[in-house]
Coordinates of C-alpha atoms and ligand atoms in Angstrom, one line a residue:
M1 CA 8.1 -1.9 -10.9
T2 CA 4.1 -2.1 -10.8
T3 CA 3.2 -3.7 -6.7
A4 CA 0.2 -5.1 -6.3
I5 CA -2.0 -6.1 -2.8
C6 CA -3.6 -9.4 -2.3
P7 CA -5.8 -8.7 0.7
G8 CA -7.7 -10.6 2.6
S9 CA -8.6 -12.0 6.2
F10 CA -6.9 -15.4 5.3
D11 CA -8.5 -16.7 8.3
P12 CA -6.0 -18.9 7.7
V13 CA -4.9 -19.2 4.5
T14 CA -6.2 -21.9 1.5
L15 CA -4.8 -23.5 -1.5
G16 CA -7.5 -20.7 -3.1
H17 CA -5.6 -18.1 -1.7
V18 CA -2.0 -19.7 -2.4
D19 CA -3.4 -19.9 -5.9
I20 CA -3.9 -16.7 -6.2
I21 CA -0.9 -15.5 -4.7
K22 CA 0.8 -17.5 -6.9
R23 CA -0.6 -16.6 -10.1
A24 CA -0.1 -12.6 -8.8
S25 CA 3.2 -13.2 -8.5
K26 CA 3.8 -13.7 -12.0
M27 CA 2.0 -11.2 -13.2
F28 CA 3.9 -8.5 -11.2
D29 CA 7.0 -7.4 -9.8
R30 CA 6.2 -7.3 -6.6
V31 CA 3.4 -8.6 -4.4
I32 CA 2.0 -7.7 -0.8
V33 CA 0.0 -9.8 1.1
A34 CA -1.6 -7.7 3.5
V35 CA -3.7 -9.7 6.2
L36 CA -6.4 -6.7 7.1
V37 CA -8.8 -6.9 10.0
N38 CA -12.5 -7.0 8.1
L39 CA -15.1 -5.5 10.7
A40 CA -17.6 -8.2 9.5
K41 CA -15.4 -11.1 10.6
V42 CA -14.5 -12.3 13.8
P43 CA -11.6 -14.2 13.7
C44 CA -10.7 -17.2 14.7
F45 CA -6.1 -16.9 14.5
S46 CA -4.4 -13.4 15.3
I47 CA -2.7 -11.6 12.6
D48 CA 0.8 -13.0 13.8
E49 CA -0.5 -16.4 13.5
R50 CA -2.0 -15.5 10.1
I51 CA 1.4 -13.9 8.9
H52 CA 3.5 -16.6 10.0
L53 CA 1.3 -19.3 8.0
L54 CA 0.6 -17.3 4.9
E55 CA 4.9 -16.9 5.2
K56 CA 5.5 -21.0 5.4
A57 CA 2.8 -21.3 2.5
T58 CA 4.1 -18.8 -0.2
E59 CA 7.8 -19.7 0.8
G60 CA 10.3 -19.5 -2.4
I61 CA 7.8 -17.4 -4.0
E62 CA 11.0 -14.7 -4.4
N63 CA 8.5 -11.1 -4.8
V64 CA 6.1 -12.0 -2.3
E65 CA 5.9 -10.6 1.1
I66 CA 3.1 -10.9 4.0
V67 CA 2.3 -8.1 6.1
G68 CA -0.1 -6.8 8.5
F69 CA -2.4 -4.0 8.9
D70 CA -5.0 -2.4 10.8
G71 CA -6.1 0.3 8.7
L72 CA -7.8 1.6 5.1
L73 CA -6.5 -0.9 2.5
V74 CA -6.0 2.0 0.0
D75 CA -3.9 3.9 2.8
Y76 CA -1.8 0.7 3.0
A77 CA -1.3 0.6 -1.1
A78 CA -0.2 4.4 -1.3
Q79 CA 2.4 4.2 1.4
N80 CA 3.9 1.4 -0.3
N81 CA 3.4 2.4 -4.2
A82 CA 1.1 -0.2 -4.8
T83 CA -1.1 0.7 -7.6
V84 CA -3.1 -2.5 -7.7
I85 CA -5.4 -4.5 -5.7
V86 CA -5.7 -8.3 -6.7
K87 CA -8.5 -10.4 -5.6
G88 CA -9.7 -14.4 -6.1
L89 CA -13.6 -14.2 -7.4
R90 CA -14.8 -17.5 -6.8
A91 CA -18.7 -17.3 -8.1
V92 CA -20.9 -15.4 -8.8
S93 CA -21.8 -15.2 -4.8
D94 CA -18.8 -13.2 -4.6
F95 CA -19.2 -10.5 -7.0
E96 CA -21.7 -7.9 -5.0
Y97 CA -19.5 -8.0 -2.3
E98 CA -16.0 -7.6 -4.4
F99 CA -17.5 -4.8 -6.6
Q100 CA -18.9 -3.4 -3.9
M101 CA -15.1 -3.3 -2.2
A102 CA -13.3 -2.3 -5.0
L103 CA -16.0 0.7 -6.3
T104 CA -15.3 1.8 -2.8
N105 CA -11.6 1.5 -2.8
N106 CA -11.8 3.0 -6.3
K107 CA -13.6 5.8 -4.7
L108 CA -11.2 6.6 -1.9
N109 CA -8.2 6.4 -4.7
P110 CA -9.1 6.6 -8.1
D111 CA -5.3 5.7 -8.9
I112 CA -5.7 2.5 -7.5
E113 CA -7.1 -0.1 -9.7
T114 CA -8.7 -3.6 -8.6
V115 CA -8.2 -6.8 -10.4
F116 CA -10.1 -9.8 -10.1
L117 CA -8.7 -13.4 -10.8
T118 CA -11.2 -16.6 -11.3
T119 CA -10.3 -18.9 -9.0
S120 CA -9.4 -22.1 -10.6
S121 CA -12.1 -24.6 -10.9
E122 CA -11.2 -26.8 -8.1
N123 CA -11.6 -24.0 -5.7
M124 CA -14.2 -22.8 -6.6
Y125 CA -16.0 -23.9 -3.6
L126 CA -13.1 -23.6 -0.9
S127 CA -13.4 -20.8 2.2
S128 CA -11.4 -20.1 5.0
S129 CA -14.9 -20.4 6.9
I130 CA -15.6 -23.9 5.2
V131 CA -11.5 -25.3 6.5
K132 CA -12.7 -24.3 9.8
Q133 CA -15.6 -25.7 10.1
V134 CA -14.8 -29.0 8.9
A135 CA -11.3 -28.8 11.3
Q136 CA -13.5 -28.2 14.0
L137 CA -16.4 -31.1 13.2
G138 CA -13.3 -33.5 13.2
G139 CA -13.3 -33.6 9.5
D140 CA -10.1 -33.8 6.7
I141 CA -8.6 -30.7 6.1
S142 CA -5.7 -31.8 3.7
P143 CA -7.5 -31.2 0.2
F144 CA -8.1 -27.8 1.5
V145 CA -5.1 -25.9 3.1
P146 CA -1.4 -26.6 2.1
E147 CA 0.8 -29.0 3.3
C148 CA 3.2 -27.2 5.2
V149 CA 0.7 -25.5 7.5
H150 CA -1.7 -28.5 7.6
D151 CA -0.8 -29.5 11.2
E152 CA -0.5 -26.2 12.8
I153 CA -3.9 -25.2 10.9
L154 CA -5.4 -28.5 12.5
S155 CA -4.1 -28.1 16.1
R156 CA -4.8 -24.6 16.5
L157 CA -8.3 -25.5 15.5
K158 CA -8.8 -28.3 17.2
K159 CA -8.4 -26.6 20.5
G160 CA -11.4 -24.4 19.6
E161 CA -9.5 -21.4 20.7
N162 CA -10.3 -18.2 19.9
K163 CA -7.9 -15.3 19.3
K164 CA -7.5 -11.9 18.2
Ligands
LIG201 O1 -11.1 -12.1 3.0 P1 -11.6 -11.2 3.0 O2 -12.2 -11.0 4.4 O3 -12.9 -10.8 2.2 O4 -11.4 -9.8 2.8 C1 -11.6 -8.6 3.0 C2 -10.6 -7.6 3.4 C3 -10.0 -7.5 4.4 C4 -9.4 -7.0 2.2 C5 -11.5 -5.9 3.6 O5 -12.4 -5.8 4.7 C6 -10.4 -4.9 3.9 O6 -10.3 -4.2 2.6 N1 -10.6 -4.2 4.9 C7 -9.5 -3.5 5.2 C8 -10.3 -2.2 6.0 C9 -11.0 -1.7 4.5 O7 -10.3 -0.8 3.6 N2 -12.1 -1.1 4.3 C10 -12.8 -0.6 3.1 C11 -12.9 -1.5 2.0 S1 -14.4 -1.8 1.8

């Protein structure tokens, strides 16, 4: 049985994330979606909020579970017998950062491989930052986020609160 991890900030979940999670769920027996701390970013949604939104957005995908973790990704992977890290790659601009993380994780634990899935063309430009910006400026985020979490994300972002 192969367990894969889809790690990320998911601040908040987008249609691009759901696309990668769904495709990973078809490739691996078990997929753990791990909401992790990215020290380079100040989050807008709390870890619990992000987990809740992901749980709703991935409801019905049998082999997917959502977790939160505040340590090193490779440590979480090893503790949970995950041997693969799955990341979505949107554009050339993602490559350097993702390549650096993949090499670092491989150095930290050579038993864990990183696999990149190319984002589907309709999600090439999409990011959580774009969603936050559009919502906070009163734009329509329905093309960017799963319908089942649209209202929650919008009302939360409109409040303009900043939670950790
Ligand atoms: O969605 P993001 O912000 O691009 O995801 C980045 C994330 C959260 C996967 C990355 O920052 C991470 O793995 N954080 C956990 C801490 C860690 O293991 N850092 C070393 C990896 S270079």
